[in-house]
PDB file of C-alpha atoms and ligand atoms in Angstrom:
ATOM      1  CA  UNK Q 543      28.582  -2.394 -55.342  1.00  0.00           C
ATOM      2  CA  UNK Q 544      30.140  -1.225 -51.499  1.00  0.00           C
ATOM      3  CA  UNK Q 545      32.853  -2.960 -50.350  1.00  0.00           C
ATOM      4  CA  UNK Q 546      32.988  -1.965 -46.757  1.00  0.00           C
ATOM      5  CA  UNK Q 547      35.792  -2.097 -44.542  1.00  0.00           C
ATOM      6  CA  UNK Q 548      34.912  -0.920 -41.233  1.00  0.00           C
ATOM      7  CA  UNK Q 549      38.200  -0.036 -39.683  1.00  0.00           C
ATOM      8  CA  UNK Q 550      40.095   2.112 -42.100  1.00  0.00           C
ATOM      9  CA  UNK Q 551      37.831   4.942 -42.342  1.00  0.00           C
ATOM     10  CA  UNK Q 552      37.600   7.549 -39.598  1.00  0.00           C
ATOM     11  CA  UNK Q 553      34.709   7.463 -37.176  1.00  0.00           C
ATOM     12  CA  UNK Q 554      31.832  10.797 -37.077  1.00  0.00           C
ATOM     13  CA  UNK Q 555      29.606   8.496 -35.107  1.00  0.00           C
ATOM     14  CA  UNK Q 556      29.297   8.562 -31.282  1.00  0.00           C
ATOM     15  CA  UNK Q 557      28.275   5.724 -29.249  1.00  0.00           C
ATOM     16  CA  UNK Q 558      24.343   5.025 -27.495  1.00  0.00           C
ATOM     17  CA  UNK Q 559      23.563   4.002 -24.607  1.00  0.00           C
ATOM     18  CA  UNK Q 560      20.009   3.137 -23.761  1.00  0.00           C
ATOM     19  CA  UNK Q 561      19.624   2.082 -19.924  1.00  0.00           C
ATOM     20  CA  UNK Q 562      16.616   0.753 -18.777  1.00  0.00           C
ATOM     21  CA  UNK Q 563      14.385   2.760 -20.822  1.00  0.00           C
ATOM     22  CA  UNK Q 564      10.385   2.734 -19.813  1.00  0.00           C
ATOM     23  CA  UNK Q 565       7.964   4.640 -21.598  1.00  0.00           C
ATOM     24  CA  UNK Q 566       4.031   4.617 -20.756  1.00  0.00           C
ATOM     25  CA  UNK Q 567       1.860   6.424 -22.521  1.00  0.00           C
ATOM     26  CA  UNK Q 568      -1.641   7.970 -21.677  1.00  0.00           C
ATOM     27  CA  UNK Q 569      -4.250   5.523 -23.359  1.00  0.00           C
ATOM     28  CA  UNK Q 570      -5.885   6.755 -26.403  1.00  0.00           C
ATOM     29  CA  UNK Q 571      -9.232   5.068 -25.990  1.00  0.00           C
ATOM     30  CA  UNK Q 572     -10.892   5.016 -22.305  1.00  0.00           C
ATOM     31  CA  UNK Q 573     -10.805   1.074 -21.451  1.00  0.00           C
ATOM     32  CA  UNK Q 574      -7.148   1.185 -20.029  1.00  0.00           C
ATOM     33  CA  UNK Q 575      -5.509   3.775 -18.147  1.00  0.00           C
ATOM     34  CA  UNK Q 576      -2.080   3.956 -19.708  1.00  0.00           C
ATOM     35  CA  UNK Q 577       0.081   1.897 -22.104  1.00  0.00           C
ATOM     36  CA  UNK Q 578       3.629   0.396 -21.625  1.00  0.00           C
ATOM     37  CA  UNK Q 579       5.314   0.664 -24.986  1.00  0.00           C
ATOM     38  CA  UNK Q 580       8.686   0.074 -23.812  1.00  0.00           C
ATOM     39  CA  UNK Q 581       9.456  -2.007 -20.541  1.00  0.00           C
ATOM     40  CA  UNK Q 582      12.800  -1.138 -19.093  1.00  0.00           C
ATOM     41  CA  UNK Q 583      14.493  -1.700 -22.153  1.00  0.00           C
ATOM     42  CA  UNK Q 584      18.709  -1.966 -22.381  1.00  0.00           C
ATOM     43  CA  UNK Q 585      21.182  -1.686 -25.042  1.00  0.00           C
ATOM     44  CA  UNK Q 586      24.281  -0.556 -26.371  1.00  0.00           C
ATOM     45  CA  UNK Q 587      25.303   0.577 -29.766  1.00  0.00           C
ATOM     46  CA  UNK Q 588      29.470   1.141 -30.655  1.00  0.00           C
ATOM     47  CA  UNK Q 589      30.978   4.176 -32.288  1.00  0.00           C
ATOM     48  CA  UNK Q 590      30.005   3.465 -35.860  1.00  0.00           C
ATOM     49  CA  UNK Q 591      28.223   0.268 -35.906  1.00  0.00           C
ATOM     50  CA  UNK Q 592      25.078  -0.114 -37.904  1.00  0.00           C
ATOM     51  CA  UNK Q 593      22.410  -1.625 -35.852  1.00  0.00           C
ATOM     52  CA  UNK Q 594      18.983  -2.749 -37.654  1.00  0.00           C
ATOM     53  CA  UNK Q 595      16.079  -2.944 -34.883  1.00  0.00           C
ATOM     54  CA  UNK Q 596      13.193  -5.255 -36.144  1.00  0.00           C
ATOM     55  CA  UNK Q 597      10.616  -6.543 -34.336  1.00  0.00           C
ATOM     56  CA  UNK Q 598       6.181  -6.550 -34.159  1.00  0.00           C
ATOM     57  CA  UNK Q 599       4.464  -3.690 -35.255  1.00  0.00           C
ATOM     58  CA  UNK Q 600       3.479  -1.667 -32.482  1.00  0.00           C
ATOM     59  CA  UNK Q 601       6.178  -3.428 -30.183  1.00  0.00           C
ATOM     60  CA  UNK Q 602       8.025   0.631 -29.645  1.00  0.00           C
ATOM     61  CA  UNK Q 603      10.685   1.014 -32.346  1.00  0.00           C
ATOM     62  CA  UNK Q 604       8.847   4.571 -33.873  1.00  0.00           C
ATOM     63  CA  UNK Q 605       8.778   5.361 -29.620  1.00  0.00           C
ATOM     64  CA  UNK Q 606      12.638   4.646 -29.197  1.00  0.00           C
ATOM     65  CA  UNK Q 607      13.917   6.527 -31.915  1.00  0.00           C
ATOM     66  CA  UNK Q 608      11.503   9.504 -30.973  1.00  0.00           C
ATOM     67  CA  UNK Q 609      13.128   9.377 -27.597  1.00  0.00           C
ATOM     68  CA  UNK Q 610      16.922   9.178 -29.182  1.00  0.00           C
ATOM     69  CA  UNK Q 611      15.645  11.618 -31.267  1.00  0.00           C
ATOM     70  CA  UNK Q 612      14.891  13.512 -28.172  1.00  0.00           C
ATOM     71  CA  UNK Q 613      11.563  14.300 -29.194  1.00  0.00           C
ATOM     72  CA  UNK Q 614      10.008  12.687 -26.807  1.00  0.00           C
ATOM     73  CA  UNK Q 615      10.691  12.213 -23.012  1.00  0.00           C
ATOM     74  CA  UNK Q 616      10.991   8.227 -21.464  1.00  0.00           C
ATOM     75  CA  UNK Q 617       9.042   7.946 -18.252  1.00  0.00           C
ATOM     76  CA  UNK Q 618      12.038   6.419 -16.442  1.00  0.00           C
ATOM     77  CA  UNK Q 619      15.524   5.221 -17.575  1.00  0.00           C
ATOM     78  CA  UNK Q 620      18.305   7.375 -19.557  1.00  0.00           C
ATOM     79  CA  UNK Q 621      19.442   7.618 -22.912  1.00  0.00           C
ATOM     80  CA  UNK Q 622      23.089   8.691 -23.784  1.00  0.00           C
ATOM     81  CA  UNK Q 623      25.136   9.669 -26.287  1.00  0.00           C
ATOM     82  CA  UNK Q 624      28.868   9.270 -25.598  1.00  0.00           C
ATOM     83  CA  UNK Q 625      28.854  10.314 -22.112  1.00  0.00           C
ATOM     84  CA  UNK Q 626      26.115  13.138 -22.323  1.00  0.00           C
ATOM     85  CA  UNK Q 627      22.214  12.330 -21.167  1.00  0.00           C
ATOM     86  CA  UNK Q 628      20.003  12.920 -24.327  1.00  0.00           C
ATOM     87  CA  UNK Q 629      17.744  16.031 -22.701  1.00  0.00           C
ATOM     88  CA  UNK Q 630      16.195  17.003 -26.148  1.00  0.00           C
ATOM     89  CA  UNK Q 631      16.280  17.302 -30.169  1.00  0.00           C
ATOM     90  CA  UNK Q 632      19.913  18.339 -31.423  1.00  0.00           C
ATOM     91  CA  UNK Q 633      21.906  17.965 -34.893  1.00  0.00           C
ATOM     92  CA  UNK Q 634      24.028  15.536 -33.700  1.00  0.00           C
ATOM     93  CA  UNK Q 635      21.120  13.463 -33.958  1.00  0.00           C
ATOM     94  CA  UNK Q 636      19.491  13.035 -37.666  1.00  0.00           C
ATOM     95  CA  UNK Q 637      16.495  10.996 -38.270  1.00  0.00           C
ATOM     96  CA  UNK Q 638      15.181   9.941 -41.659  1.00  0.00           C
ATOM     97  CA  UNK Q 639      11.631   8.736 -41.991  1.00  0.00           C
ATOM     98  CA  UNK Q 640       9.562   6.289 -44.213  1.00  0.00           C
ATOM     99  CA  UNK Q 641       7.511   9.570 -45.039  1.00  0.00           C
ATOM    100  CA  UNK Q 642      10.586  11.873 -46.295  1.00  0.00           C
ATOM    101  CA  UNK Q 643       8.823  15.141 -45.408  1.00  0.00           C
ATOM    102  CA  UNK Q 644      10.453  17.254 -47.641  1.00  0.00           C
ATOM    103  CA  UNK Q 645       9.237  21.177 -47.887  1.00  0.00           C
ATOM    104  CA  UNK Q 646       7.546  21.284 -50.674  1.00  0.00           C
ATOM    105  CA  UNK Q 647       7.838  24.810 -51.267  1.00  0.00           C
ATOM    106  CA  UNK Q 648      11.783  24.705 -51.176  1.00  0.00           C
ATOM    107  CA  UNK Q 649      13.995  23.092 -53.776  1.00  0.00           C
ATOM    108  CA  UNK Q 650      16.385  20.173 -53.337  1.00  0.00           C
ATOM    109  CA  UNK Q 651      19.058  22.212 -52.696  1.00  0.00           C
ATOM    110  CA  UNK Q 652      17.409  24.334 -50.421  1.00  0.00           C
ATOM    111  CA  UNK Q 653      15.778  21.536 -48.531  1.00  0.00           C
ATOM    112  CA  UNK Q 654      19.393  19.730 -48.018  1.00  0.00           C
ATOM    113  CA  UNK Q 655      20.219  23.153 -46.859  1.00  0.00           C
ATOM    114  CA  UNK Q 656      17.527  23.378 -44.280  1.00  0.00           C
ATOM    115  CA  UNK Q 657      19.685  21.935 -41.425  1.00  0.00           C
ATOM    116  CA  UNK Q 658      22.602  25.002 -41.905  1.00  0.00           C
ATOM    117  CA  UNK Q 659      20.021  27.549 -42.463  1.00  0.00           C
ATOM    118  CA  UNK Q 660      18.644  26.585 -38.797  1.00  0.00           C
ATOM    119  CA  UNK Q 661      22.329  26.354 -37.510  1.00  0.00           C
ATOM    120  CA  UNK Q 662      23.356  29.612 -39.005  1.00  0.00           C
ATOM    121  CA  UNK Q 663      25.759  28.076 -40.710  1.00  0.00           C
ATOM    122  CA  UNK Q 664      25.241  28.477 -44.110  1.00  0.00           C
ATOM    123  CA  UNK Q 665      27.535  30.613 -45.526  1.00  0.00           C
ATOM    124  CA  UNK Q 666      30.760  28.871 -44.206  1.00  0.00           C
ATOM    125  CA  UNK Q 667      29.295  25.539 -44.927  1.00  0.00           C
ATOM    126  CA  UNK Q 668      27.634  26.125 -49.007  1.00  0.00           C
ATOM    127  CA  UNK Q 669      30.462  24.138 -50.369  1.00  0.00           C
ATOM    128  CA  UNK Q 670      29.031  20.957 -48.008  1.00  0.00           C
ATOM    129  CA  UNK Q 671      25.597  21.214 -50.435  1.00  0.00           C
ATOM    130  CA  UNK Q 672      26.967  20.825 -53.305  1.00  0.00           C
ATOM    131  CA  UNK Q 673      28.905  17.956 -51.927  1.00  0.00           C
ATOM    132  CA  UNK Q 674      25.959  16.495 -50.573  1.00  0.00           C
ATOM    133  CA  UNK Q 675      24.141  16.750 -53.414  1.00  0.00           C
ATOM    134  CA  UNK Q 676      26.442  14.499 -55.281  1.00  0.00           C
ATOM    135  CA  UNK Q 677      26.676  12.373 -52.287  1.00  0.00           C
ATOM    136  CA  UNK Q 678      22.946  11.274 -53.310  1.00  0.00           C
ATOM    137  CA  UNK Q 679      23.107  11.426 -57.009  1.00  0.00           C
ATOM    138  CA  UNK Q 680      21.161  14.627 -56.877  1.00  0.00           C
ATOM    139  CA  UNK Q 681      23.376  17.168 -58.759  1.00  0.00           C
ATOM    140  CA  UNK Q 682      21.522  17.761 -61.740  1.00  0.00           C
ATOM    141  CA  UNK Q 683      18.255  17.981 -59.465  1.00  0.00           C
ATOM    142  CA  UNK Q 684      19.154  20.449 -57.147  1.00  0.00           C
ATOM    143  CA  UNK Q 685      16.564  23.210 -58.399  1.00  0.00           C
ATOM    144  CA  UNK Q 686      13.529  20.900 -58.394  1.00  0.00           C
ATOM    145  CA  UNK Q 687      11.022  20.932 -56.098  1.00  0.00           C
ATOM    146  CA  UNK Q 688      10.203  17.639 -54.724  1.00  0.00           C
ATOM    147  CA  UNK Q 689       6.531  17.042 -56.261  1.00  0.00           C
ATOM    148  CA  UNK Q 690       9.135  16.423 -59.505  1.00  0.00           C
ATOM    149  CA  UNK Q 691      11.061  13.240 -57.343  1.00  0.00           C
ATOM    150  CA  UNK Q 692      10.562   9.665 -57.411  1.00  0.00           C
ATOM    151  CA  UNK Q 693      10.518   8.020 -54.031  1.00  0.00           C
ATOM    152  CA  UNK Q 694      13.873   7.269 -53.675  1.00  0.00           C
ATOM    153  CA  UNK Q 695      15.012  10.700 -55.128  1.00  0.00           C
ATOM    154  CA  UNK Q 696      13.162  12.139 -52.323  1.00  0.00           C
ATOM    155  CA  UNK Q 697      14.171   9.482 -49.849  1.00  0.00           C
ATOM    156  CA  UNK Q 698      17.985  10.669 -50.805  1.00  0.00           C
ATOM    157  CA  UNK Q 699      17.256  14.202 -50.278  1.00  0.00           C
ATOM    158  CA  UNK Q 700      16.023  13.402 -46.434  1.00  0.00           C
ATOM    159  CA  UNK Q 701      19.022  11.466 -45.862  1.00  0.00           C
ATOM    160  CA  UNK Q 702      21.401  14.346 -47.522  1.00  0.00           C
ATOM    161  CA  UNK Q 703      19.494  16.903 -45.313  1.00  0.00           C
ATOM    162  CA  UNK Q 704      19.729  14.504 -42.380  1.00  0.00           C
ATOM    163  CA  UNK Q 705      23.517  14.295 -43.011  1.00  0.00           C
ATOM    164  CA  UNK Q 706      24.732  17.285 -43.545  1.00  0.00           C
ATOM    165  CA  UNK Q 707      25.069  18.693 -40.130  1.00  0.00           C
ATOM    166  CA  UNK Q 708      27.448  15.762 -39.512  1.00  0.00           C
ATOM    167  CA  UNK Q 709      25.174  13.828 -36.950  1.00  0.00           C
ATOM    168  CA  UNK Q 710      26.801  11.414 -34.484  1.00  0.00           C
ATOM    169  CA  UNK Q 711      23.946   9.213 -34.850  1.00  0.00           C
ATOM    170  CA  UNK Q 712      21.928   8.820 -37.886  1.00  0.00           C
ATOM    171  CA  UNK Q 713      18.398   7.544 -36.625  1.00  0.00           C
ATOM    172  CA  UNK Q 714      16.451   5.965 -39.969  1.00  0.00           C
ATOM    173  CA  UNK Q 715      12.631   4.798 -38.975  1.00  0.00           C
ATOM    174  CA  UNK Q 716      12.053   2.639 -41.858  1.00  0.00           C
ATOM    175  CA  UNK Q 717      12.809   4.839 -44.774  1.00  0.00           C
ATOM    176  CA  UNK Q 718      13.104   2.402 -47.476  1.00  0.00           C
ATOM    177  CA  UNK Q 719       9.780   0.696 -46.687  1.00  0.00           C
ATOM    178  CA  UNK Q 720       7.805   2.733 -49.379  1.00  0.00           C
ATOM    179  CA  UNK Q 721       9.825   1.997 -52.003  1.00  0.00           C
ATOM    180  CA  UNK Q 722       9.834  -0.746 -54.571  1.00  0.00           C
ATOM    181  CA  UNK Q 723      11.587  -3.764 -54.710  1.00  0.00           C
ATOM    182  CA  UNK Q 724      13.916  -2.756 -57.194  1.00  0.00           C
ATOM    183  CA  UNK Q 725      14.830   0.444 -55.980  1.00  0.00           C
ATOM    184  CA  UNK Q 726      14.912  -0.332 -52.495  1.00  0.00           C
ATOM    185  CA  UNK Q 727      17.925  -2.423 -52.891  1.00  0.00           C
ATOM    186  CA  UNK Q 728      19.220   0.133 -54.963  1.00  0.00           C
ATOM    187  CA  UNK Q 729      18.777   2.714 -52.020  1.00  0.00           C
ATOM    188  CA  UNK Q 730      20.246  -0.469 -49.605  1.00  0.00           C
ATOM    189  CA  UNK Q 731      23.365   0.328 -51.499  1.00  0.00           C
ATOM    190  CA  UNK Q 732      23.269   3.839 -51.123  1.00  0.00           C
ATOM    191  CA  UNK Q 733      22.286   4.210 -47.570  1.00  0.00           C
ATOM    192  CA  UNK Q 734      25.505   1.923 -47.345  1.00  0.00           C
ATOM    193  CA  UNK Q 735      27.610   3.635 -49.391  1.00  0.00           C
ATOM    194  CA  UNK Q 736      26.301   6.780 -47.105  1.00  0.00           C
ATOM    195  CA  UNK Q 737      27.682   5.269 -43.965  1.00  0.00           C
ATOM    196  CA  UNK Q 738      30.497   3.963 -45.290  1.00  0.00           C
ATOM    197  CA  UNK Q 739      32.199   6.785 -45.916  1.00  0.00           C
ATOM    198  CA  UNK Q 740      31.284   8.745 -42.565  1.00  0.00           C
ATOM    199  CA  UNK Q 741      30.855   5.540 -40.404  1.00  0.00           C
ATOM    200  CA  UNK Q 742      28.187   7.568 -39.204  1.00  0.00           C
ATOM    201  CA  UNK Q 743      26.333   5.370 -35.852  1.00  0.00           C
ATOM    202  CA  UNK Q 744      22.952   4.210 -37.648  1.00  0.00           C
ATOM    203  CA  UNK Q 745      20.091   2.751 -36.373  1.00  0.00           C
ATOM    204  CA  UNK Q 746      18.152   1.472 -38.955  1.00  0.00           C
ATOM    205  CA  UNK Q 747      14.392   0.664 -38.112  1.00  0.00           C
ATOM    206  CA  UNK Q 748      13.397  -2.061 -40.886  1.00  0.00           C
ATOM    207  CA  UNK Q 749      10.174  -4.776 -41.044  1.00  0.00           C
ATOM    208  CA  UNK Q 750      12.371  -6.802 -43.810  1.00  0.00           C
ATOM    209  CA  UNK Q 751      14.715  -9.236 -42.385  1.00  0.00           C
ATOM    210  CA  UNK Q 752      16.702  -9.375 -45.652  1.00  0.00           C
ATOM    211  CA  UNK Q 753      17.358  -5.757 -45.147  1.00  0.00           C
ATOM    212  CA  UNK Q 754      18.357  -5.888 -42.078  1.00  0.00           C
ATOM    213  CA  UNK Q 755      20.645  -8.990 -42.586  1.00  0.00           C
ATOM    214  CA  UNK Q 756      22.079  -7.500 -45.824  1.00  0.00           C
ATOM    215  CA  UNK Q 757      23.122  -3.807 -43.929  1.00  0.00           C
ATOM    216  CA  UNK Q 758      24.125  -4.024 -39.984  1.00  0.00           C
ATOM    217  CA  UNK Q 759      26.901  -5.732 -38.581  1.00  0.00           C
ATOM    218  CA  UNK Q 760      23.969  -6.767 -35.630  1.00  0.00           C
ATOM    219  CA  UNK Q 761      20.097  -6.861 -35.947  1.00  0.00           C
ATOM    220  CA  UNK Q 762      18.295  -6.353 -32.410  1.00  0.00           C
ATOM    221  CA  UNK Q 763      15.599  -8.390 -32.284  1.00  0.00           C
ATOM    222  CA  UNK Q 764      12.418  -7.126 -30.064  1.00  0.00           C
ATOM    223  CA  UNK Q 765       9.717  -8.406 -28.148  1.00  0.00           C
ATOM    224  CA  UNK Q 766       6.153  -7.616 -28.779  1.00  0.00           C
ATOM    225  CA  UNK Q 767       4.560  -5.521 -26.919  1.00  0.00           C
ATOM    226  CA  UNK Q 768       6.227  -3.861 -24.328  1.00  0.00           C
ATOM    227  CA  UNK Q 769       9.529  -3.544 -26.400  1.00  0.00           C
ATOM    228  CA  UNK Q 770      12.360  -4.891 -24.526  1.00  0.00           C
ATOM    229  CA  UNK Q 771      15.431  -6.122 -26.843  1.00  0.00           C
ATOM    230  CA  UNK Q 772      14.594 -10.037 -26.998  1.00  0.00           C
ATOM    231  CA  UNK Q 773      17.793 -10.987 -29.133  1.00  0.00           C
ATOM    232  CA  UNK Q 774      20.839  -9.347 -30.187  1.00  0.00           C
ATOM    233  CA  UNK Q 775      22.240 -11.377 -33.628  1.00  0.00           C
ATOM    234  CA  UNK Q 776      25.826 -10.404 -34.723  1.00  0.00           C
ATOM    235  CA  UNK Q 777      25.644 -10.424 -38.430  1.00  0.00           C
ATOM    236  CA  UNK Q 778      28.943 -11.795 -39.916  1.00  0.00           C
ATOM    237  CA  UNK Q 779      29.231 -11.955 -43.127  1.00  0.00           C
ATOM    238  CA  UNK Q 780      31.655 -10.660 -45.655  1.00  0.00           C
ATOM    239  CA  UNK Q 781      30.494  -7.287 -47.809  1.00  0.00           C
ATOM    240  CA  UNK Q 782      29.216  -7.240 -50.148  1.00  0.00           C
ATOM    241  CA  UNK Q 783      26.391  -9.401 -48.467  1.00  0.00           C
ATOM    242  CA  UNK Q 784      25.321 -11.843 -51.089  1.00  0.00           C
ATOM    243  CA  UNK Q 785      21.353 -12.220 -50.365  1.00  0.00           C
ATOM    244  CA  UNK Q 786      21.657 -15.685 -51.836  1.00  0.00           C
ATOM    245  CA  UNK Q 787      24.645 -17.243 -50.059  1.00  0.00           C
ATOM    246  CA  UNK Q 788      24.213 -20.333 -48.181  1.00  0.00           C
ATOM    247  CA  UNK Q 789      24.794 -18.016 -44.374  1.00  0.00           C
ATOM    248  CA  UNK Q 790      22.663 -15.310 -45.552  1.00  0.00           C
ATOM    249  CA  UNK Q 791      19.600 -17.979 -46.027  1.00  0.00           C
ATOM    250  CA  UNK Q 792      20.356 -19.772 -43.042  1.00  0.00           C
ATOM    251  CA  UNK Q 793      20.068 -16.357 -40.931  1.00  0.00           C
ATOM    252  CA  UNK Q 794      17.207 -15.919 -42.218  1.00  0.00           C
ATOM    253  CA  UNK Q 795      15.309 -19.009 -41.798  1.00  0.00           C
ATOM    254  CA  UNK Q 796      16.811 -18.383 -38.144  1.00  0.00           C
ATOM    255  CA  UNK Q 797      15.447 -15.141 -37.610  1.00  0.00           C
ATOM    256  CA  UNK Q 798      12.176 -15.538 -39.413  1.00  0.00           C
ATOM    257  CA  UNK Q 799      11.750 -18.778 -37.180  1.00  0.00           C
ATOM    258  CA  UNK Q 800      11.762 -16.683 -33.479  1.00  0.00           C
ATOM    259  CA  UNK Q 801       8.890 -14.530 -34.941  1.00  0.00           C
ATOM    260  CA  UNK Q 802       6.757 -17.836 -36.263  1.00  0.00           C
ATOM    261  CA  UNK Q 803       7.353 -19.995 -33.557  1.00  0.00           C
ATOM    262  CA  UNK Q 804       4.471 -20.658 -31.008  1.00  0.00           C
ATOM    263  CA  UNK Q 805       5.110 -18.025 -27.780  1.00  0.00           C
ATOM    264  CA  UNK Q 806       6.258 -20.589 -24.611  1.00  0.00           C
TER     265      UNK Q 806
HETATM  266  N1  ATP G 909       1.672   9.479 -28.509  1.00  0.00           N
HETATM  267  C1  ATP G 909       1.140   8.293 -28.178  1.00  0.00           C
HETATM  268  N2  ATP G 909       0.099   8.180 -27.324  1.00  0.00           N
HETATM  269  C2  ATP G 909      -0.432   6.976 -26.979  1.00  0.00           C
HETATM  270  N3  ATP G 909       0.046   5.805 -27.446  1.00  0.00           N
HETATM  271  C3  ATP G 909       1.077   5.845 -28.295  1.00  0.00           C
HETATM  272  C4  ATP G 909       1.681   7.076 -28.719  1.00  0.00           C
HETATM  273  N4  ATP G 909       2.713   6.798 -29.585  1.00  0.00           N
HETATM  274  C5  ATP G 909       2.740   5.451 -29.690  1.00  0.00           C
HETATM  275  N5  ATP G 909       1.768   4.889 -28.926  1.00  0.00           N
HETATM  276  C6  ATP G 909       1.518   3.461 -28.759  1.00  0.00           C
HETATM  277  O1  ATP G 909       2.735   2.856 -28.348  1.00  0.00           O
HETATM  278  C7  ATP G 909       2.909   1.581 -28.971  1.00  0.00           C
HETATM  279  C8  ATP G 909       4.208   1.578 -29.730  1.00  0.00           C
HETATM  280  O2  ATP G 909       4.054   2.431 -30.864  1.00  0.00           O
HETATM  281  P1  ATP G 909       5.209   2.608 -31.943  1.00  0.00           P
HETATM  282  O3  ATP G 909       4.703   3.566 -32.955  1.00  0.00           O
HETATM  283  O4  ATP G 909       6.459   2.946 -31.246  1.00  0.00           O
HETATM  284  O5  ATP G 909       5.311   1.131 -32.548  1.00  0.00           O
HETATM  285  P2  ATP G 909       6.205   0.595 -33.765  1.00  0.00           P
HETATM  286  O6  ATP G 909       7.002  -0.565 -33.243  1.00  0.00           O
HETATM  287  O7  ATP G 909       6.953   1.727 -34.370  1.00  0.00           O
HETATM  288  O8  ATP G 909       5.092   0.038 -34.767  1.00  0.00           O
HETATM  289  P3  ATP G 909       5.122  -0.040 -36.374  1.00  0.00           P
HETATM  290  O9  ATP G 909       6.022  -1.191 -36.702  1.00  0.00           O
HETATM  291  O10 ATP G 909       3.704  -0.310 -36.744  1.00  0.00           O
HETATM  292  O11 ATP G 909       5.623   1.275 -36.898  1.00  0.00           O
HETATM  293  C9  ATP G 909       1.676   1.374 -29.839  1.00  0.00           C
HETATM  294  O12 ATP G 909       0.754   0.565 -29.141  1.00  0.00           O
HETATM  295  C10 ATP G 909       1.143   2.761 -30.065  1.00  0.00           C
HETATM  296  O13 ATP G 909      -0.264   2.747 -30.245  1.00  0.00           O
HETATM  297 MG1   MG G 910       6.929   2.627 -36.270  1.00  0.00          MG
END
């Protein structure tokens, strides 16, 4: 079980700034021109603060974390971290998909390692792998190679290997959603325990509303379509969240009902 506190451990994570952020793609078939996936969309996010982001499929979530990610490019608007623009990819930025894309041909170890190896910073940073490791649970796997993991072993070793280099802002497009039930709350805990102790800024792309209600301190709600941020919902409640308390249902019902209700 976590029991967070948010204010006695020191802060890695930076804070985002996303200002009126507009991206328009080429179309992919021939009847339309181009395609507004995000419309001028605005938001901050605090020095450690967990942030879910739910919202339509196809509405831009994928598209804004590529672009924090700085893997992509927005067509107008700016993206910051701290005080410096966002230009292009960088290890202060990690990003976890639902896919984990391990290399298959390396081991766990040398797959968490990955990130140093690219740095060049291996050899004054081994000790952090082995640390890492049992971070995720993952000691006693670390000379496997990942056609031997579960899901969620594999789904820790991404978010080890997106950790490692210490990111400012930990970028997670919906890596929990191939999972089962069971061990997706499991992993809930984990990715928890994960930020907990680094306070780490996470956006956390998610299509379940209990997930997002049981992890961020405030779930950004957005519109379909082009994405703009439609709500912003503080999420107050003491951790451990209990999914069954009377405030956690009542969230719910409240979120659930601004996606079912008829569009004015
Ligand atoms: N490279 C691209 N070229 C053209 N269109 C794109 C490209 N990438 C995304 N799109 C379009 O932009 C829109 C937003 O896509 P995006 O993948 O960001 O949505 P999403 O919110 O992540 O959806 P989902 O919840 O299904 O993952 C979609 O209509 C998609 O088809
Ligand atoms: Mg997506």
């Amino acid at each position: 079980m976590v029991a967070v506190s948010e204010n006695t451990v020191a802060t890695e994570g930076a804070s985002l700034r996303v200002k009126d952020v507009t991206k328009v793609f080429a179309a992919r078939d021939s009847t339309a021109e181009r395609m507004l996936a995000l419309d001028a969309m605005s938001f901050a996010v605090a020095p450690g603060e967990l942030v879910s982001i739910i919202g339509p499929s196809g509405c831009g979530k994928s598209t804004l974390l590529r672009l924090i990610g700085g893997l992509d490019f927005p067509t107008s608007g700016e993206l910051y971290v701290g005080t410096e623009a966002i230009t292009g990819p960088s290890s202060e930025r990690g990003l976890v998909f639902q896919d984990p894309c391990l290399f298959p041909w390396l081991t766990v170890r040398r797959n968490i390692q990955a990130g140093l190896v690219a740095l060049g910073v291996l050899r004054e940073k081994r000790s952090e792998v082995n640390y890492f490791l049992r971070l995720v649970g993952l000691e006693g796997f670390a000379d496997v190679y990942p056609h031997h993991l579960s899901g969620g072993m594999a789904q820790r070793v991404a978010l080890a290997r997106a950790l490692i280099t210490h990111p400012k802002i930990l970028l997670l497009d919906e890596p929990l959603g191939a999972l089962d039930a069971f061990t997706r709350m499991r992993m809930q805990d984990e990715v928890l325990d994960l930020w907990q102790a680094r306070l780490t800024t996470t956006l956390l792309v998610t299509h379940d509303i209990d997930e997002a209600i049981y992890m961020s301190r405030r779930i950004l709600i957005m519109t379909p379509r082009p994405g703009r941020v439609e709500r912003s919902i503080e999420v107050d409640l003491p951790r451990p969240r209990d999914r069954s308390s009377a405030e956690f249902l009542d969230l719910r019902s409240e979120i659930l009902k601004l996606f079912t209700s008829p569009v004015s």
